[in-house]
CSV table of C-alpha atoms in Angstrom, one decimal:
chain,number,residue,atom,x,y,z
A,1112,MET,CA,127.0,111.7,88.9
A,1113,ASN,CA,127.0,114.0,86.1
A,1114,LEU,CA,125.2,111.5,83.8
A,1115,SER,CA,123.1,111.2,86.8
A,1116,ARG,CA,121.7,114.6,86.9
A,1117,TYR,CA,121.7,115.0,83.2
A,1118,ARG,CA,119.9,111.8,83.1
A,1119,ASN,CA,117.0,113.7,86.1
A,1120,THR,CA,117.1,116.9,84.2
A,1121,VAL,CA,116.1,114.3,81.4
A,1122,LEU,CA,113.3,113.1,82.7
A,1123,PHE,CA,111.5,116.1,84.7
A,1124,VAL,CA,111.6,118.0,81.7
A,1125,LEU,CA,109.9,115.1,79.9
A,1126,LEU,CA,107.7,114.1,82.5
A,1127,SER,CA,106.6,118.5,82.7
A,1128,VAL,CA,106.1,117.8,78.5
A,1129,ILE,CA,103.9,114.8,78.7
A,1130,TRP,CA,101.5,116.4,82.1
A,1131,GLY,CA,101.6,120.1,80.5
A,1132,SER,CA,100.3,118.7,76.9
A,1133,SER,CA,97.9,116.3,79.1
A,1134,PHE,CA,96.1,119.3,79.5
A,1135,VAL,CA,95.9,120.2,75.5
A,1136,ALA,CA,94.5,116.8,74.8
A,1137,ILE,CA,91.8,117.1,77.4
A,1138,GLU,CA,90.7,120.3,75.4
A,1139,ALA,CA,90.5,118.8,72.2
A,1140,GLY,CA,89.0,115.6,73.6
A,1141,LEU,CA,86.4,117.7,74.8
A,1142,ARG,CA,85.3,119.1,71.3
A,1143,THR,CA,83.1,115.7,70.4
A,1144,PHE,CA,83.3,113.7,74.3
A,1145,PRO,CA,81.3,114.6,76.9
A,1146,PRO,CA,82.9,115.1,79.5
A,1147,VAL,CA,82.5,112.5,82.3
A,1148,LEU,CA,82.4,109.9,79.6
A,1149,PHE,CA,85.4,110.9,77.9
A,1150,ALA,CA,87.6,110.9,81.7
A,1151,ALA,CA,85.7,107.3,82.5
A,1152,LEU,CA,87.0,106.3,78.7
A,1153,ARG,CA,90.2,107.1,79.6
A,1154,TYR,CA,91.0,105.1,82.7
A,1155,ASP,CA,89.0,102.3,81.1
A,1156,VAL,CA,92.1,101.7,78.9
A,1157,ALA,CA,94.6,102.8,81.3
A,1158,SER,CA,93.2,100.4,84.0
A,1159,VAL,CA,93.1,97.2,81.9
A,1160,VAL,CA,97.0,98.0,81.1
A,1161,MET,CA,98.1,98.9,84.8
A,1162,LEU,CA,96.0,95.2,85.4
A,1163,VAL,CA,97.7,93.1,82.8
A,1164,VAL,CA,100.7,94.5,84.5
A,1165,VAL,CA,100.6,94.2,88.1
A,1166,ALA,CA,98.5,90.1,87.6
A,1167,GLY,CA,102.2,89.6,85.6
A,1168,LEU,CA,104.3,91.2,88.0
A,1169,GLY,CA,101.7,88.4,90.8
A,1170,SER,CA,102.8,85.7,88.5
A,1171,ARG,CA,106.0,86.1,88.2
A,1172,GLN,CA,106.9,87.0,91.9
A,1173,LYS,CA,104.3,85.0,94.1
A,1174,SER,CA,105.1,87.2,96.9
A,1175,TYR,CA,103.7,90.5,94.7
A,1176,GLN,CA,100.7,91.6,96.0
A,1177,TRP,CA,98.6,92.2,93.2
A,1178,ARG,CA,95.3,92.8,94.5
A,1179,PRO,CA,93.4,94.2,96.9
A,1180,ALA,CA,93.4,91.0,99.9
A,1181,THR,CA,92.2,92.6,103.0
A,1182,ARG,CA,88.9,95.2,103.7
A,1183,THR,CA,91.3,97.8,104.4
A,1184,ASP,CA,93.3,97.4,101.1
A,1185,TRP,CA,89.7,97.6,99.3
A,1186,LEU,CA,88.7,100.6,102.0
A,1187,TYR,CA,91.7,102.5,100.6
A,1188,VAL,CA,91.6,101.5,96.9
A,1189,SER,CA,87.8,102.8,97.1
A,1190,ILE,CA,88.4,105.7,98.5
A,1191,GLY,CA,90.9,106.9,96.1
A,1192,GLY,CA,89.3,105.4,93.1
A,1193,ILE,CA,85.9,107.2,94.0
A,1194,PHE,CA,87.3,110.3,95.0
A,1195,ILE,CA,90.8,110.7,93.4
A,1196,PHE,CA,90.0,109.1,89.8
A,1197,GLY,CA,86.7,109.4,89.9
A,1198,LEU,CA,85.1,112.7,91.5
A,1199,TYR,CA,88.2,114.2,91.4
A,1200,LEU,CA,88.5,113.7,86.9
A,1201,ALA,CA,84.8,114.8,87.0
A,1202,LEU,CA,85.2,118.1,87.9
A,1203,VAL,CA,88.1,118.5,85.7
A,1204,PHE,CA,87.3,117.5,82.7
A,1205,VAL,CA,83.9,119.2,83.4
A,1206,GLY,CA,85.5,122.5,84.7
A,1207,GLN,CA,88.0,122.5,81.2
A,1208,GLN,CA,85.1,122.7,79.3
A,1209,TYR,CA,85.2,126.5,80.4
A,1210,VAL,CA,88.8,127.6,80.7
A,1211,THR,CA,92.4,127.0,78.4
A,1212,SER,CA,94.4,124.0,79.1
A,1213,GLY,CA,96.3,127.2,81.0
A,1214,VAL,CA,94.0,128.6,83.3
A,1215,ALA,CA,93.1,124.8,84.3
A,1216,ALA,CA,96.7,123.4,85.0
A,1217,VAL,CA,97.0,127.0,86.8
A,1218,VAL,CA,94.2,126.2,89.4
A,1219,LEU,CA,94.9,122.5,90.0
A,1220,SER,CA,98.7,123.8,91.0
A,1221,LEU,CA,97.0,124.5,93.9
A,1222,LYS,CA,96.5,121.2,94.6
A,1223,PRO,CA,100.4,121.0,96.7
A,1224,VAL,CA,99.1,124.2,98.5
A,1225,VAL,CA,96.0,123.2,99.8
A,1226,THR,CA,96.7,119.5,100.7
A,1227,PRO,CA,98.6,120.7,103.8
A,1228,LEU,CA,96.0,122.5,105.1
A,1229,PHE,CA,93.8,119.4,105.1
A,1230,ALA,CA,97.0,117.4,106.7
A,1231,VAL,CA,96.0,120.1,109.7
A,1232,THR,CA,92.9,119.4,110.6
A,1233,LEU,CA,92.8,115.2,110.2
A,1234,LEU,CA,96.3,113.9,111.2
A,1235,PRO,CA,97.7,113.7,114.5
A,1236,ASN,CA,101.0,115.2,114.4
A,1237,GLU,CA,100.2,118.1,111.9
A,1238,ARG,CA,101.2,122.0,112.8
A,1239,PHE,CA,100.9,125.1,110.9
A,1240,GLY,CA,103.2,127.9,111.4
A,1241,ARG,CA,101.9,132.0,110.2
A,1242,PHE,CA,104.3,131.1,107.1
A,1243,GLN,CA,101.8,127.7,106.3
A,1244,ILE,CA,99.2,130.1,106.6
A,1245,ALA,CA,100.5,133.2,104.7
A,1246,GLY,CA,101.1,130.9,101.8
A,1247,VAL,CA,98.1,129.2,101.6
A,1248,LEU,CA,95.8,132.8,102.0
A,1249,VAL,CA,98.1,134.0,99.5
A,1250,ALA,CA,97.5,131.1,96.8
A,1251,LEU,CA,93.8,131.2,97.4
A,1252,LEU,CA,94.1,135.0,96.2
A,1253,GLY,CA,96.2,133.7,93.7
A,1254,VAL,CA,92.8,131.6,92.1
A,1255,ILE,CA,90.9,134.5,92.7
A,1256,VAL,CA,93.4,136.5,89.7
A,1257,VAL,CA,92.7,133.6,87.7
A,1258,ALA,CA,89.1,133.3,88.3
A,1259,ASN,CA,88.9,137.8,87.4
A,1260,PRO,CA,85.4,137.3,89.4
A,1261,THR,CA,84.6,140.8,88.0
A,1262,SER,CA,83.8,139.2,84.7
A,1263,LEU,CA,81.3,136.7,86.0
A,1264,GLY,CA,80.7,134.1,83.6
A,1265,GLY,CA,81.9,130.6,82.2
A,1266,GLY,CA,85.3,131.0,82.7
A,1267,THR,CA,84.5,131.7,86.6
A,1268,VAL,CA,82.1,128.8,86.7
A,1269,GLY,CA,85.1,126.9,85.1
A,1270,VAL,CA,87.4,127.6,87.5
A,1271,GLY,CA,85.6,127.7,90.3
A,1272,LEU,CA,84.8,123.7,89.6
A,1273,LEU,CA,88.5,123.2,88.8
A,1274,PHE,CA,89.2,124.5,92.7
A,1275,VAL,CA,86.7,122.0,94.1
A,1276,ALA,CA,88.4,119.6,92.7
A,1277,ALA,CA,91.4,120.5,94.0
A,1278,LEU,CA,89.6,120.3,97.3
A,1279,VAL,CA,88.6,117.1,97.0
A,1280,PHE,CA,91.7,115.7,95.4
A,1281,ALA,CA,93.8,117.1,98.6
A,1282,VAL,CA,90.9,115.4,101.3
A,1283,ALA,CA,90.8,112.3,99.4
A,1284,SER,CA,94.5,112.2,99.5
A,1285,VAL,CA,94.8,113.0,103.6
A,1286,LEU,CA,92.1,110.4,103.7
A,1287,THR,CA,94.3,107.6,102.5
A,1288,GLN,CA,97.0,108.6,104.4
A,1289,LYS,CA,95.0,107.4,107.8
A,1290,ILE,CA,94.4,103.9,106.2
A,1291,GLN,CA,97.8,101.5,106.7
A,1292,THR,CA,97.3,99.1,103.6
A,1293,THR,CA,100.5,96.8,102.1
A,1294,LEU,CA,99.3,97.1,98.4
A,1295,PRO,CA,102.6,98.2,96.1
A,1296,THR,CA,102.5,101.4,95.1
A,1297,LEU,CA,101.5,99.9,91.7
A,1298,THR,CA,99.0,97.5,92.9
A,1299,GLN,CA,97.2,100.9,94.4
A,1300,GLN,CA,97.3,102.8,91.3
A,1301,ALA,CA,96.2,99.9,88.9
A,1302,TRP,CA,92.8,99.0,91.4
A,1303,MET,CA,92.1,102.9,91.9
A,1304,MET,CA,91.7,103.3,87.8
A,1305,VAL,CA,89.7,100.3,87.6
A,1306,VAL,CA,87.0,101.7,90.5
A,1307,GLY,CA,87.8,105.4,89.6
A,1308,ALA,CA,86.7,104.3,86.2
A,1309,LEU,CA,83.2,102.7,87.5
A,1310,PHE,CA,82.8,105.5,89.2
A,1311,LEU,CA,82.6,107.4,86.5
A,1312,HIS,CA,80.7,105.6,84.1
A,1313,ALA,CA,77.9,105.4,86.6
A,1314,THR,CA,78.0,109.1,86.8
A,1315,SER,CA,78.4,109.7,83.4
A,1316,ALA,CA,74.7,107.5,82.7
A,1317,ALA,CA,73.4,109.3,85.6
A,1318,ILE,CA,74.1,112.9,84.0
A,1319,ARG,CA,73.3,111.9,80.6
A,1320,GLY,CA,72.5,108.4,79.7
A,1321,VAL,CA,73.7,106.4,77.1
A,1322,PRO,CA,75.0,109.0,75.2
A,1323,SER,CA,75.3,109.0,71.4
A,1324,VAL,CA,78.9,110.0,70.6
A,1325,SER,CA,80.8,110.9,67.3
A,1326,PRO,CA,84.4,111.4,68.5
A,1327,SER,CA,86.4,112.9,65.7
A,1328,PRO,CA,90.1,111.5,64.8
A,1329,THR,CA,91.5,114.3,67.0
A,1330,ALA,CA,89.4,113.2,70.3
A,1331,LEU,CA,90.4,109.4,69.5
A,1332,VAL,CA,94.5,110.7,69.2
A,1333,SER,CA,94.0,112.8,72.3
A,1334,LEU,CA,91.9,110.0,74.2
A,1335,ALA,CA,94.9,107.7,73.6
A,1336,TYR,CA,97.6,110.2,74.4
A,1337,LEU,CA,95.8,110.6,77.5
A,1338,ALA,CA,95.5,107.0,78.5
A,1339,PHE,CA,98.8,105.9,77.1
A,1340,VAL,CA,101.2,108.5,77.1
A,1341,ALA,CA,99.8,110.8,80.1
A,1342,SER,CA,98.3,107.8,82.4
A,1343,ILE,CA,101.0,104.7,81.7
A,1344,VAL,CA,104.7,107.0,80.4
A,1345,GLY,CA,103.8,109.6,82.5
A,1346,TYR,CA,103.8,107.0,86.0
A,1347,PHE,CA,106.9,105.0,85.5
A,1348,VAL,CA,108.7,108.8,84.7
A,1349,TYR,CA,107.5,110.1,88.1
A,1350,PHE,CA,108.4,107.3,89.7
A,1351,ASP,CA,111.1,106.7,88.4
A,1352,LEU,CA,112.2,110.3,89.1
A,1353,LEU,CA,110.7,110.2,92.5
A,1354,GLU,CA,113.0,107.4,93.5
A,1355,ARG,CA,116.0,109.6,92.3
A,1356,ILE,CA,115.2,112.8,93.6
A,1357,GLY,CA,113.1,112.7,95.9
A,1358,ALA,CA,109.8,114.2,96.8
A,1359,SER,CA,110.2,117.8,97.7
A,1360,GLU,CA,112.0,118.0,94.1
A,1361,ALA,CA,109.5,115.8,92.7
A,1362,ASN,CA,106.7,117.6,93.3
A,1363,LEU,CA,108.1,121.1,91.7
A,1364,VAL,CA,107.2,119.3,88.3
A,1365,ASN,CA,103.6,121.1,89.5
A,1366,TYR,CA,105.2,124.8,88.8
A,1367,VAL,CA,106.1,123.6,85.3
A,1368,VAL,CA,102.6,121.8,83.7
A,1369,PRO,CA,101.1,125.2,84.2
A,1370,VAL,CA,104.0,126.8,82.2
A,1371,VAL,CA,103.9,123.9,79.3
A,1372,ALA,CA,100.3,123.5,79.4
A,1373,THR,CA,99.6,127.3,78.7
A,1374,LEU,CA,102.5,127.1,76.2
A,1375,PHE,CA,101.0,124.2,74.0
A,1376,GLY,CA,97.5,125.5,74.3
A,1377,TRP,CA,98.7,129.0,72.9
A,1378,LEU,CA,100.7,126.8,69.9
A,1379,LEU,CA,98.2,123.9,69.5
A,1380,LEU,CA,94.9,125.4,69.9
A,1381,GLY,CA,95.1,129.3,69.5
A,1382,GLU,CA,93.9,129.6,73.4
A,1383,PRO,CA,95.1,133.3,74.6
A,1384,ILE,CA,97.0,133.9,77.7
A,1385,THR,CA,95.7,136.6,80.0
A,1386,GLU,CA,97.5,138.9,82.4
A,1387,ASN,CA,95.6,137.4,85.0
A,1388,THR,CA,96.7,133.6,84.3
A,1389,ILE,CA,99.8,135.2,84.0
A,1390,LEU,CA,100.0,136.8,87.2
A,1391,GLY,CA,97.5,134.1,89.0
A,1392,PHE,CA,100.0,131.6,88.3
A,1393,LEU,CA,103.1,133.9,89.7
A,1394,VAL,CA,100.8,134.5,93.4
A,1395,ILE,CA,100.0,130.6,93.4
A,1396,VAL,CA,103.8,129.7,93.5
A,1397,ALA,CA,104.6,132.7,95.8
A,1398,GLY,CA,102.1,131.1,97.9
A,1399,PHE,CA,103.9,127.7,97.6
A,1400,VAL,CA,107.4,129.4,98.5
A,1401,LEU,CA,105.7,130.3,102.2
A,1402,LEU,CA,104.1,127.0,102.7
A,1403,LYS,CA,107.4,125.3,102.1
A,1404,TRP,CA,109.9,128.1,103.5
A,1405,ALA,CA,111.0,125.6,106.3
A,1406,THR,CA,111.6,122.5,103.7
A,1407,LEU,CA,113.2,125.0,101.2
A,1408,LYS,CA,115.2,126.7,103.6
A,1409,ARG,CA,116.5,122.6,104.9
A,1410,GLY,CA,117.3,122.0,101.3
A,1411,VAL,CA,119.8,125.3,100.9
A,1412,VAL,CA,121.3,123.6,104.1
A,1413,ALA,CA,121.6,120.1,103.2
A,1414,VAL,CA,123.5,121.6,99.2
A,1415,ARG,CA,125.7,123.7,101.5
A,1416,ARG,CA,126.5,120.5,103.9
A,1417,PRO,CA,125.9,117.6,101.9
A,1418,SER,CA,127.1,115.4,104.3
A,1419,ARG,CA,124.9,116.2,108.0
A,1420,SER,CA,121.7,114.8,108.4
A,1421,LEU,CA,119.0,117.6,109.2
A,1422,PRO,CA,117.1,117.7,112.5
A,1423,GLY,CA,113.3,117.5,111.4
A,1424,ALA,CA,113.5,116.3,108.2
A,1425,SER,CA,111.0,114.2,107.5
A,1426,SER,CA,112.0,110.5,105.8
A,1427,SER,CA,108.2,111.2,104.0
A,1428,GLU,CA,106.2,113.5,101.9
A,1429,THR,CA,103.3,113.5,100.3
A,1430,VAL,CA,103.3,113.4,96.4
A,1431,VAL,CA,100.7,115.2,94.7
A,1432,VAL,CA,100.9,115.6,91.3
A,1433,SER,CA,99.3,118.0,88.3
A,1434,GLY,CA,98.0,117.2,85.1
A,1435,ASN,CA,97.4,113.5,86.2
A,1436,VAL,CA,95.8,111.9,89.5
A,1437,TYR,CA,98.9,110.1,91.5
A,1438,TYR,CA,99.3,109.0,95.1
A,1439,ARG,CA,101.9,107.8,96.9
A,1440,ARG,CA,102.3,107.1,101.0
């Protein structure tokens, strides 16, 4: 048991470092890559690797569904690919041109807060209490603090784009919950990456045509890191951790990632750490605590009384992660 806990801690820290540093890799790559094309190239590489993996599983296990087979499967993959891996990433990469790695990570940590807000609107049997409403409002206040609207400028534009990205992610995550599919999680991600990459390439071409790009060695290293480490290694670490500790604890990585991103941005890129960024992050975390107050209380009870089941505890939970785009039913 102690060895298992130690392993889970190591995986959690590793995941936080991988996803936190991915914001720094994006920042470095944006210095020579056009933002939307950069996002597209990232998932060109990652999708090919993932398709090879799922195709290999399909050849070894005849029962394994390695590709979408029904209209429902394709609808599910298309919504996730276009919005979660496409539009969301386009907004993130464009928005991060105007802000530091830490600010980007802080604003995107809002995703687990706003996703339940759309779930209440779009899904049956979802309810919001006073704590949940207060949590969302407090978290939104945190974004305003980070944006610092009194200094109206590029930073505010960047925060606005990242905030819209968080909303797009939240809506698409909830919409995919409404679609019933039997696709394995690995297959979902692989084909969503393919659709997302195609969407990003089409968007990049519509915005800039076919740009002439001369990426620096640093930008190429950043691209490789995002494709292989952040998107592939991070994926397997995350879902291994998810199976071991559950969604509630795994989701806490969202609130370690901004700290890692801020520190790495400061150490590697010399990005400033402002009081607004720190204060805004703390306010968003406070909003998350209010939103999840009932769940956190159940978790405390579970620790004190591990042998008893908890009435009303949910058997499944929306998984929203920061730094990368993953969603599990």
